CSV table of C-alpha atoms in Angstrom, one decimal:
chain,number,residue,atom,x,y,z
F,15,UNK,CA,-5.2,38.2,-4.8
F,16,UNK,CA,-5.3,35.5,-2.1
F,17,UNK,CA,-6.2,32.9,-4.8
F,18,UNK,CA,-3.2,34.0,-6.9
F,19,UNK,CA,-0.8,33.6,-4.0
F,20,UNK,CA,-2.2,30.2,-3.2
F,21,UNK,CA,-1.8,29.1,-6.8
F,22,UNK,CA,1.8,30.4,-6.8
F,23,UNK,CA,2.5,28.5,-3.6
F,24,UNK,CA,1.2,25.3,-5.1
F,25,UNK,CA,3.3,25.8,-8.2
F,26,UNK,CA,6.4,26.3,-6.1
F,27,UNK,CA,5.5,23.2,-4.1
F,28,UNK,CA,5.1,21.1,-7.2
F,29,UNK,CA,8.3,22.4,-8.6
F,30,UNK,CA,10.2,21.6,-5.4
F,31,UNK,CA,8.6,18.2,-5.3
F,32,UNK,CA,9.7,17.5,-8.9
F,33,UNK,CA,13.3,18.4,-8.3
F,34,UNK,CA,13.5,16.4,-5.0
F,35,UNK,CA,12.3,13.3,-6.9
F,36,UNK,CA,14.8,14.0,-9.7
F,37,UNK,CA,17.6,14.4,-7.2
F,38,UNK,CA,16.8,11.0,-5.6
F,39,UNK,CA,16.6,9.3,-8.9
F,40,UNK,CA,20.0,10.7,-10.0
F,41,UNK,CA,21.7,9.6,-6.7
F,42,UNK,CA,20.1,6.1,-6.9
F,43,UNK,CA,21.1,5.7,-10.6
F,44,UNK,CA,24.7,6.8,-10.0
F,45,UNK,CA,25.0,4.5,-7.0
F,46,UNK,CA,23.5,1.5,-8.8
F,47,UNK,CA,25.6,2.1,-11.8
F,48,UNK,CA,28.8,1.9,-9.7
F,49,UNK,CA,27.7,-0.9,-7.3
F,50,UNK,CA,25.4,-3.1,-9.4
F,51,UNK,CA,24.9,-2.4,-13.1
F,52,UNK,CA,28.5,-2.1,-14.4
F,53,UNK,CA,29.9,-5.0,-12.2
F,54,UNK,CA,27.0,-7.2,-13.3
F,55,UNK,CA,27.5,-6.4,-16.9
F,56,UNK,CA,31.0,-7.7,-16.6
F,57,UNK,CA,29.9,-10.7,-14.6
F,58,UNK,CA,27.3,-11.6,-17.2
F,59,UNK,CA,30.2,-11.9,-19.8
F,60,UNK,CA,32.1,-14.1,-17.4
F,61,UNK,CA,29.0,-16.3,-16.9
F,62,UNK,CA,28.5,-16.6,-20.6
F,63,UNK,CA,32.1,-17.5,-21.3
F,64,UNK,CA,32.9,-19.8,-18.4
F,65,UNK,CA,29.5,-21.0,-17.2
F,66,UNK,CA,30.5,-19.9,-13.7
F,67,UNK,CA,30.4,-16.8,-11.6
F,68,UNK,CA,32.8,-18.0,-8.9
F,69,UNK,CA,33.0,-20.5,-6.1
F,70,UNK,CA,30.3,-21.2,-3.4
F,71,UNK,CA,30.5,-18.8,-0.5
F,72,UNK,CA,29.6,-21.7,1.8
F,73,UNK,CA,33.0,-23.2,1.2
F,74,UNK,CA,33.6,-26.8,1.9
F,75,UNK,CA,31.0,-27.9,4.5
F,76,UNK,CA,32.0,-31.5,4.4
F,77,UNK,CA,33.5,-32.6,7.7
F,78,UNK,CA,33.3,-29.0,8.9
F,79,UNK,CA,32.5,-28.2,12.6
F,80,UNK,CA,31.0,-25.4,14.5
F,81,UNK,CA,33.6,-22.7,15.4
F,82,UNK,CA,33.7,-19.0,15.8
F,83,UNK,CA,36.8,-18.9,13.5
F,84,UNK,CA,34.6,-20.4,10.8
F,85,UNK,CA,31.9,-17.8,11.6
F,86,UNK,CA,34.4,-15.0,11.2
F,87,UNK,CA,35.7,-16.4,7.9
F,88,UNK,CA,32.2,-16.5,6.5
F,89,UNK,CA,31.3,-13.0,7.8
F,90,UNK,CA,34.5,-11.5,6.2
F,91,UNK,CA,33.7,-13.2,2.9
F,92,UNK,CA,30.1,-12.1,3.0
F,93,UNK,CA,30.7,-8.4,3.9
F,94,UNK,CA,33.6,-8.2,1.4
F,95,UNK,CA,31.0,-9.0,-1.2
F,96,UNK,CA,28.1,-6.8,0.0
F,97,UNK,CA,29.6,-3.8,1.8
F,98,UNK,CA,29.2,-1.4,-1.1
F,99,UNK,CA,25.6,-2.5,-1.7
F,100,UNK,CA,24.9,-2.4,2.0
F,101,UNK,CA,26.1,1.2,2.3
F,102,UNK,CA,24.1,2.2,-0.8
F,103,UNK,CA,21.0,0.5,0.6
F,104,UNK,CA,21.3,2.4,3.9
F,105,UNK,CA,22.1,5.6,2.1
F,106,UNK,CA,19.0,5.4,-0.2
F,107,UNK,CA,16.8,4.2,2.7
F,108,UNK,CA,17.7,7.3,4.6
F,109,UNK,CA,17.6,9.7,1.6
F,110,UNK,CA,14.1,8.6,0.5
F,111,UNK,CA,12.8,9.7,3.9
F,112,UNK,CA,14.0,13.3,3.4
F,113,UNK,CA,14.0,13.7,-0.4
F,114,UNK,CA,10.9,12.0,-1.6
F,115,UNK,CA,7.7,14.0,-0.7
F,116,UNK,CA,5.3,12.0,1.5
F,117,UNK,CA,2.2,12.9,-0.5
F,118,UNK,CA,3.8,11.9,-3.8
F,119,UNK,CA,4.9,8.5,-2.4
F,120,UNK,CA,1.5,7.9,-0.9
F,121,UNK,CA,-0.4,8.7,-4.1
F,122,UNK,CA,1.6,6.0,-5.8
F,123,UNK,CA,2.5,3.4,-3.1
F,124,UNK,CA,0.2,4.3,-0.2
F,125,UNK,CA,-2.8,2.1,-1.3
F,126,UNK,CA,-3.5,-1.5,-0.4
F,127,UNK,CA,-4.5,-2.1,-4.0
F,128,UNK,CA,-2.7,-4.4,-6.3
F,129,UNK,CA,-1.7,-1.4,-8.3
F,130,UNK,CA,0.5,0.0,-5.6
F,131,UNK,CA,2.0,-3.4,-5.0
F,132,UNK,CA,2.7,-3.8,-8.8
F,133,UNK,CA,4.3,-0.4,-9.1
F,134,UNK,CA,6.6,-1.1,-6.2
F,135,UNK,CA,7.5,-4.5,-7.5
F,136,UNK,CA,8.4,-3.1,-10.9
F,137,UNK,CA,10.4,-0.3,-9.3
F,138,UNK,CA,12.5,-3.0,-7.5
F,139,UNK,CA,13.8,-4.5,-10.8
F,140,UNK,CA,16.6,-1.9,-11.4
F,141,UNK,CA,17.8,-2.2,-7.8
F,142,UNK,CA,19.0,-5.8,-8.0
F,143,UNK,CA,19.9,-5.8,-4.3
F,144,UNK,CA,20.1,-8.8,-2.0
F,145,UNK,CA,17.5,-9.1,0.7
F,146,UNK,CA,19.6,-7.4,3.4
F,147,UNK,CA,20.7,-4.5,1.2
F,148,UNK,CA,17.1,-3.9,0.0
F,149,UNK,CA,15.8,-4.0,3.6
F,150,UNK,CA,16.8,-0.5,4.7
F,151,UNK,CA,14.9,0.9,1.7
F,152,UNK,CA,11.8,-1.1,2.7
F,153,UNK,CA,12.2,0.4,6.2
F,154,UNK,CA,12.4,3.9,4.7
F,155,UNK,CA,9.3,3.3,2.7
F,156,UNK,CA,7.4,2.1,5.7
F,157,UNK,CA,8.5,5.2,7.7
F,158,UNK,CA,6.9,7.2,4.9
F,159,UNK,CA,3.6,5.3,5.5
F,160,UNK,CA,3.8,3.3,2.2
F,161,UNK,CA,1.4,0.4,2.3
F,162,UNK,CA,2.6,-3.0,3.6
F,163,UNK,CA,2.1,-4.6,0.2
F,164,UNK,CA,4.1,-2.0,-1.7
F,165,UNK,CA,7.0,-2.0,0.7
F,166,UNK,CA,7.1,-5.9,0.7
F,167,UNK,CA,7.0,-6.0,-3.1
F,168,UNK,CA,10.0,-3.6,-3.3
F,169,UNK,CA,11.9,-5.6,-0.7
F,170,UNK,CA,11.2,-9.1,-2.1
F,171,UNK,CA,11.3,-8.0,-5.7
F,172,UNK,CA,14.9,-6.8,-5.5
F,173,UNK,CA,16.4,-10.3,-5.0
F,174,UNK,CA,13.7,-12.4,-6.5
F,175,UNK,CA,13.2,-10.9,-10.0
F,176,UNK,CA,16.7,-9.5,-10.3
F,177,UNK,CA,17.4,-9.6,-14.1
F,178,UNK,CA,21.1,-10.0,-13.7
F,179,UNK,CA,20.7,-13.1,-11.5
F,180,UNK,CA,18.3,-14.6,-14.1
F,181,UNK,CA,20.9,-14.0,-16.8
F,182,UNK,CA,23.7,-15.6,-14.7
F,183,UNK,CA,21.4,-18.5,-13.9
F,184,UNK,CA,20.6,-19.3,-17.5
F,185,UNK,CA,24.3,-19.4,-18.4
F,186,UNK,CA,25.6,-21.2,-15.3
F,187,UNK,CA,22.7,-23.6,-14.4
F,188,UNK,CA,20.1,-23.9,-17.1
F,189,UNK,CA,17.0,-22.3,-18.5
F,190,UNK,CA,14.8,-24.6,-16.4
F,191,UNK,CA,16.2,-23.0,-13.2
F,192,UNK,CA,15.6,-19.6,-14.7
F,193,UNK,CA,11.9,-20.3,-15.5
F,194,UNK,CA,11.2,-21.8,-12.1
F,195,UNK,CA,12.9,-18.9,-10.4
F,196,UNK,CA,11.1,-16.3,-12.5
F,197,UNK,CA,7.6,-17.8,-12.0
F,198,UNK,CA,7.9,-18.2,-8.2
F,199,UNK,CA,9.7,-14.9,-7.9
F,200,UNK,CA,6.8,-13.2,-9.5
F,201,UNK,CA,4.4,-15.0,-7.2
F,202,UNK,CA,6.3,-13.9,-4.2
F,203,UNK,CA,6.8,-10.3,-5.3
F,204,UNK,CA,3.4,-9.5,-6.5
F,205,UNK,CA,1.1,-12.2,-5.1
F,206,UNK,CA,2.4,-12.8,-1.5
F,207,UNK,CA,3.1,-9.0,-1.1
F,208,UNK,CA,-0.4,-8.1,-2.1
F,209,UNK,CA,-2.0,-10.7,0.1
F,210,UNK,CA,0.1,-9.5,3.0
F,211,UNK,CA,-2.1,-6.3,3.1
F,212,UNK,CA,-4.8,-8.5,4.6
F,213,UNK,CA,-2.7,-9.1,7.7
F,214,UNK,CA,-2.5,-5.5,8.7
F,215,UNK,CA,-4.9,-3.0,10.2
F,216,UNK,CA,-4.0,-0.5,7.4
F,217,UNK,CA,-6.8,-1.6,5.2
F,218,UNK,CA,-8.5,1.7,4.8
F,219,UNK,CA,-7.2,4.0,2.0
F,220,UNK,CA,-4.8,6.6,3.2
F,221,UNK,CA,-6.1,10.2,3.2
F,222,UNK,CA,-3.3,11.9,1.2
F,223,UNK,CA,-4.8,15.3,2.0
F,224,UNK,CA,-3.7,15.0,5.6
F,225,UNK,CA,0.0,14.9,4.4
F,226,UNK,CA,-0.3,18.0,2.1
F,227,UNK,CA,1.5,20.3,4.5
F,228,UNK,CA,3.7,17.7,6.2
F,229,UNK,CA,6.7,18.1,3.9
F,230,UNK,CA,6.6,21.9,4.3
F,231,UNK,CA,6.5,21.6,8.1
F,232,UNK,CA,9.7,19.5,8.5
F,233,UNK,CA,12.0,21.1,11.1
F,234,UNK,CA,15.7,21.7,10.5
F,235,UNK,CA,17.8,21.9,7.3
F,236,UNK,CA,18.0,19.0,4.9
F,237,UNK,CA,21.4,17.9,6.3
F,238,UNK,CA,20.1,17.8,9.9
F,239,UNK,CA,17.1,15.8,8.9
F,240,UNK,CA,19.2,13.4,6.8
F,241,UNK,CA,21.8,12.9,9.5
F,242,UNK,CA,19.0,12.0,11.9
F,243,UNK,CA,17.5,9.5,9.5
F,244,UNK,CA,20.9,8.1,8.7
F,245,UNK,CA,22.0,7.9,12.3
F,246,UNK,CA,18.8,6.1,13.5
F,247,UNK,CA,19.2,3.6,10.6
F,248,UNK,CA,22.8,2.9,11.4
F,249,UNK,CA,22.2,2.4,15.1
F,250,UNK,CA,19.4,0.0,14.6
F,251,UNK,CA,20.5,-1.9,11.5
F,252,UNK,CA,24.3,-2.4,11.8
F,253,UNK,CA,24.6,-4.2,15.2
F,254,UNK,CA,21.8,-6.8,14.5
F,255,UNK,CA,23.0,-7.2,10.9
F,256,UNK,CA,26.6,-8.0,11.8
F,257,UNK,CA,25.8,-10.2,14.8
F,258,UNK,CA,23.2,-12.3,12.9
F,259,UNK,CA,25.6,-12.8,9.9
F,260,UNK,CA,28.3,-13.9,12.4
F,261,UNK,CA,25.9,-16.4,14.0
F,262,UNK,CA,24.7,-17.8,10.7
F,263,UNK,CA,28.3,-18.2,9.6
F,264,UNK,CA,28.9,-20.3,12.7
F,265,UNK,CA,26.0,-22.6,12.3
F,266,UNK,CA,26.0,-23.0,8.5
F,267,UNK,CA,27.5,-26.5,8.9
F,268,UNK,CA,24.2,-27.6,10.7
F,269,UNK,CA,21.9,-25.7,8.3
F,270,UNK,CA,23.4,-27.4,5.2
F,271,UNK,CA,24.3,-30.9,6.3
F,272,UNK,CA,26.1,-33.4,4.1
F,273,UNK,CA,23.6,-35.9,2.6
F,274,UNK,CA,24.2,-38.9,0.5
F,275,UNK,CA,22.4,-41.6,-1.4
F,276,UNK,CA,18.7,-41.5,-1.8
F,277,UNK,CA,18.3,-38.9,1.0
F,278,UNK,CA,20.1,-36.3,-1.2
F,279,UNK,CA,16.9,-35.9,-3.3
F,280,UNK,CA,14.3,-36.9,-0.8
F,281,UNK,CA,11.4,-34.9,0.7
F,282,UNK,CA,13.3,-34.6,4.0
F,283,UNK,CA,16.2,-33.0,2.1
F,284,UNK,CA,13.8,-30.5,0.4
F,285,UNK,CA,12.2,-29.5,3.7
F,286,UNK,CA,15.6,-29.1,5.4
F,287,UNK,CA,17.0,-27.0,2.6
F,288,UNK,CA,13.8,-24.9,2.2
F,289,UNK,CA,13.9,-23.9,5.9
F,290,UNK,CA,17.7,-23.5,6.0
F,291,UNK,CA,17.6,-21.3,2.8
F,292,UNK,CA,15.0,-19.1,4.3
F,293,UNK,CA,17.1,-18.5,7.4
F,294,UNK,CA,20.6,-18.2,5.8
F,295,UNK,CA,22.1,-15.0,4.4
F,296,UNK,CA,24.0,-14.7,1.1
F,297,UNK,CA,25.1,-11.9,-1.3
F,298,UNK,CA,23.3,-11.3,-4.6
F,299,UNK,CA,23.3,-14.3,-7.0
F,300,UNK,CA,25.4,-16.4,-4.5
F,301,UNK,CA,22.7,-19.1,-4.7
F,302,UNK,CA,23.9,-19.9,-8.2
F,303,UNK,CA,27.4,-21.2,-7.2
F,304,UNK,CA,26.0,-22.8,-4.1
F,305,UNK,CA,23.5,-24.8,-6.1
F,306,UNK,CA,26.1,-25.6,-8.7
F,307,UNK,CA,28.4,-27.0,-5.9
F,308,UNK,CA,25.6,-29.0,-4.3
F,309,UNK,CA,24.7,-30.6,-7.6
F,310,UNK,CA,28.3,-31.5,-8.2
F,311,UNK,CA,28.4,-33.2,-4.8
F,312,UNK,CA,25.5,-35.5,-5.8
F,313,UNK,CA,22.5,-33.5,-4.4
F,314,UNK,CA,19.3,-33.8,-6.5
F,315,UNK,CA,17.2,-31.2,-8.1
F,316,UNK,CA,14.8,-31.2,-5.1
F,317,UNK,CA,17.1,-29.4,-2.6
F,318,UNK,CA,18.4,-27.3,-5.5
F,319,UNK,CA,14.9,-26.1,-6.4
F,320,UNK,CA,14.2,-25.3,-2.8
F,321,UNK,CA,17.4,-23.2,-2.4
F,322,UNK,CA,16.7,-21.5,-5.7
F,323,UNK,CA,13.8,-19.7,-4.0
F,324,UNK,CA,14.4,-19.6,-0.3
F,325,UNK,CA,18.1,-18.6,-0.3
F,326,UNK,CA,17.7,-15.2,-2.0
F,327,UNK,CA,14.1,-14.3,-0.9
F,328,UNK,CA,14.6,-13.4,2.8
F,329,UNK,CA,17.0,-14.2,5.6
F,330,UNK,CA,17.3,-13.9,9.4
F,331,UNK,CA,19.4,-10.7,9.2
F,332,UNK,CA,17.0,-9.0,6.7
F,333,UNK,CA,14.0,-10.0,8.9
F,334,UNK,CA,15.7,-8.4,11.9
F,335,UNK,CA,16.3,-5.3,9.9
F,336,UNK,CA,12.6,-4.9,8.9
F,337,UNK,CA,11.2,-6.3,12.2
F,338,UNK,CA,9.9,-3.0,13.5
F,339,UNK,CA,8.6,-1.8,10.2
F,340,UNK,CA,6.0,-4.6,9.5
F,341,UNK,CA,3.4,-6.2,11.8
F,342,UNK,CA,4.5,-9.6,13.2
F,343,UNK,CA,1.6,-11.3,11.4
F,344,UNK,CA,2.8,-10.0,8.1
F,345,UNK,CA,6.4,-11.2,8.6
F,346,UNK,CA,5.1,-14.6,9.8
F,347,UNK,CA,3.0,-14.8,6.6
F,348,UNK,CA,6.0,-13.9,4.5
F,349,UNK,CA,8.2,-16.5,6.2
F,350,UNK,CA,5.6,-19.2,5.8
F,351,UNK,CA,5.0,-18.3,2.2
F,352,UNK,CA,8.7,-18.4,1.3
F,353,UNK,CA,9.1,-21.8,2.9
F,354,UNK,CA,6.0,-23.2,1.2
F,355,UNK,CA,6.8,-21.9,-2.2
F,356,UNK,CA,10.4,-23.2,-1.7
F,357,UNK,CA,8.9,-26.6,-1.0
F,358,UNK,CA,6.8,-26.5,-4.1
F,359,UNK,CA,9.8,-25.4,-6.1
F,360,UNK,CA,11.8,-28.2,-4.6
F,361,UNK,CA,9.2,-30.8,-5.5
F,362,UNK,CA,9.1,-29.5,-9.1
F,363,UNK,CA,12.9,-29.6,-9.1
F,364,UNK,CA,13.0,-33.1,-7.9
F,365,UNK,CA,11.4,-34.3,-11.2
F,366,UNK,CA,12.4,-31.5,-13.6
F,367,UNK,CA,15.9,-30.3,-12.7
């Protein structure tokens, strides 16, 4: 009799787990359809017909000076572009903490193996988020004790192997840019993320059994738990996000200086733009018109190749968002890796692009 009751409880638990996962997938799919998939379908047609997806969000940096008015202008332009995706990212980041069962997530993404990293990287492809909008979901995954490698692969994979961006890039820039971006995007998403597991103490396999009853012991109703999760995310993410975007908008004239002559395709230029691109924040696919504009101003393929990788991969705001979710050594490793890979991409671009 006792064994029968236990079996029935397990069946109910599995059924509940199944419908919670289905609910999250439906919410994510509807949100992404509205915010990403349908708009990007229309933008791909624009890119194919006009070989452009708009003007550079950096504006005209020639003869520009530091000013808070300029910072405000950039911040407004930036948030007008990303606000829907940012809201969706925070929404999904909070919902996955209360909808996705812990033991289910850990069985798939809780290991430090390449398998967990690969699954998370592949799962990032439909998201097509920029680094800042994907960051809240990475935070949510880490709060569910997902491995460092898996959470990083999901976070970095969103902007780096975004299929829409690759399509835009092919139409607007060239297939050479697309190949370089895809190759180094895969290295960052799967290689760097997997290696980052070595910089954390969580090297032992997680005992999933210890989480079997955790989902059933959660206190309060679904709405109470969700509001707590959402509220903590909003309080932590929004202030640092807004202030860091405002700061970067003010200093962008120094991050992307006007270069001329032989310097515009030199090693110094590649280094400057690799570091600047890693720090700066842009919306999804904004690197394409930025690179297009710089090329039209006489910049070489070197800086363009560096920005191709470092601009979308990470940024100061996204690093601030995930700062408490990853060990400092891991984030330092990611920062260093992005800059180095950006430098390699820039050196290749100097001779190929």
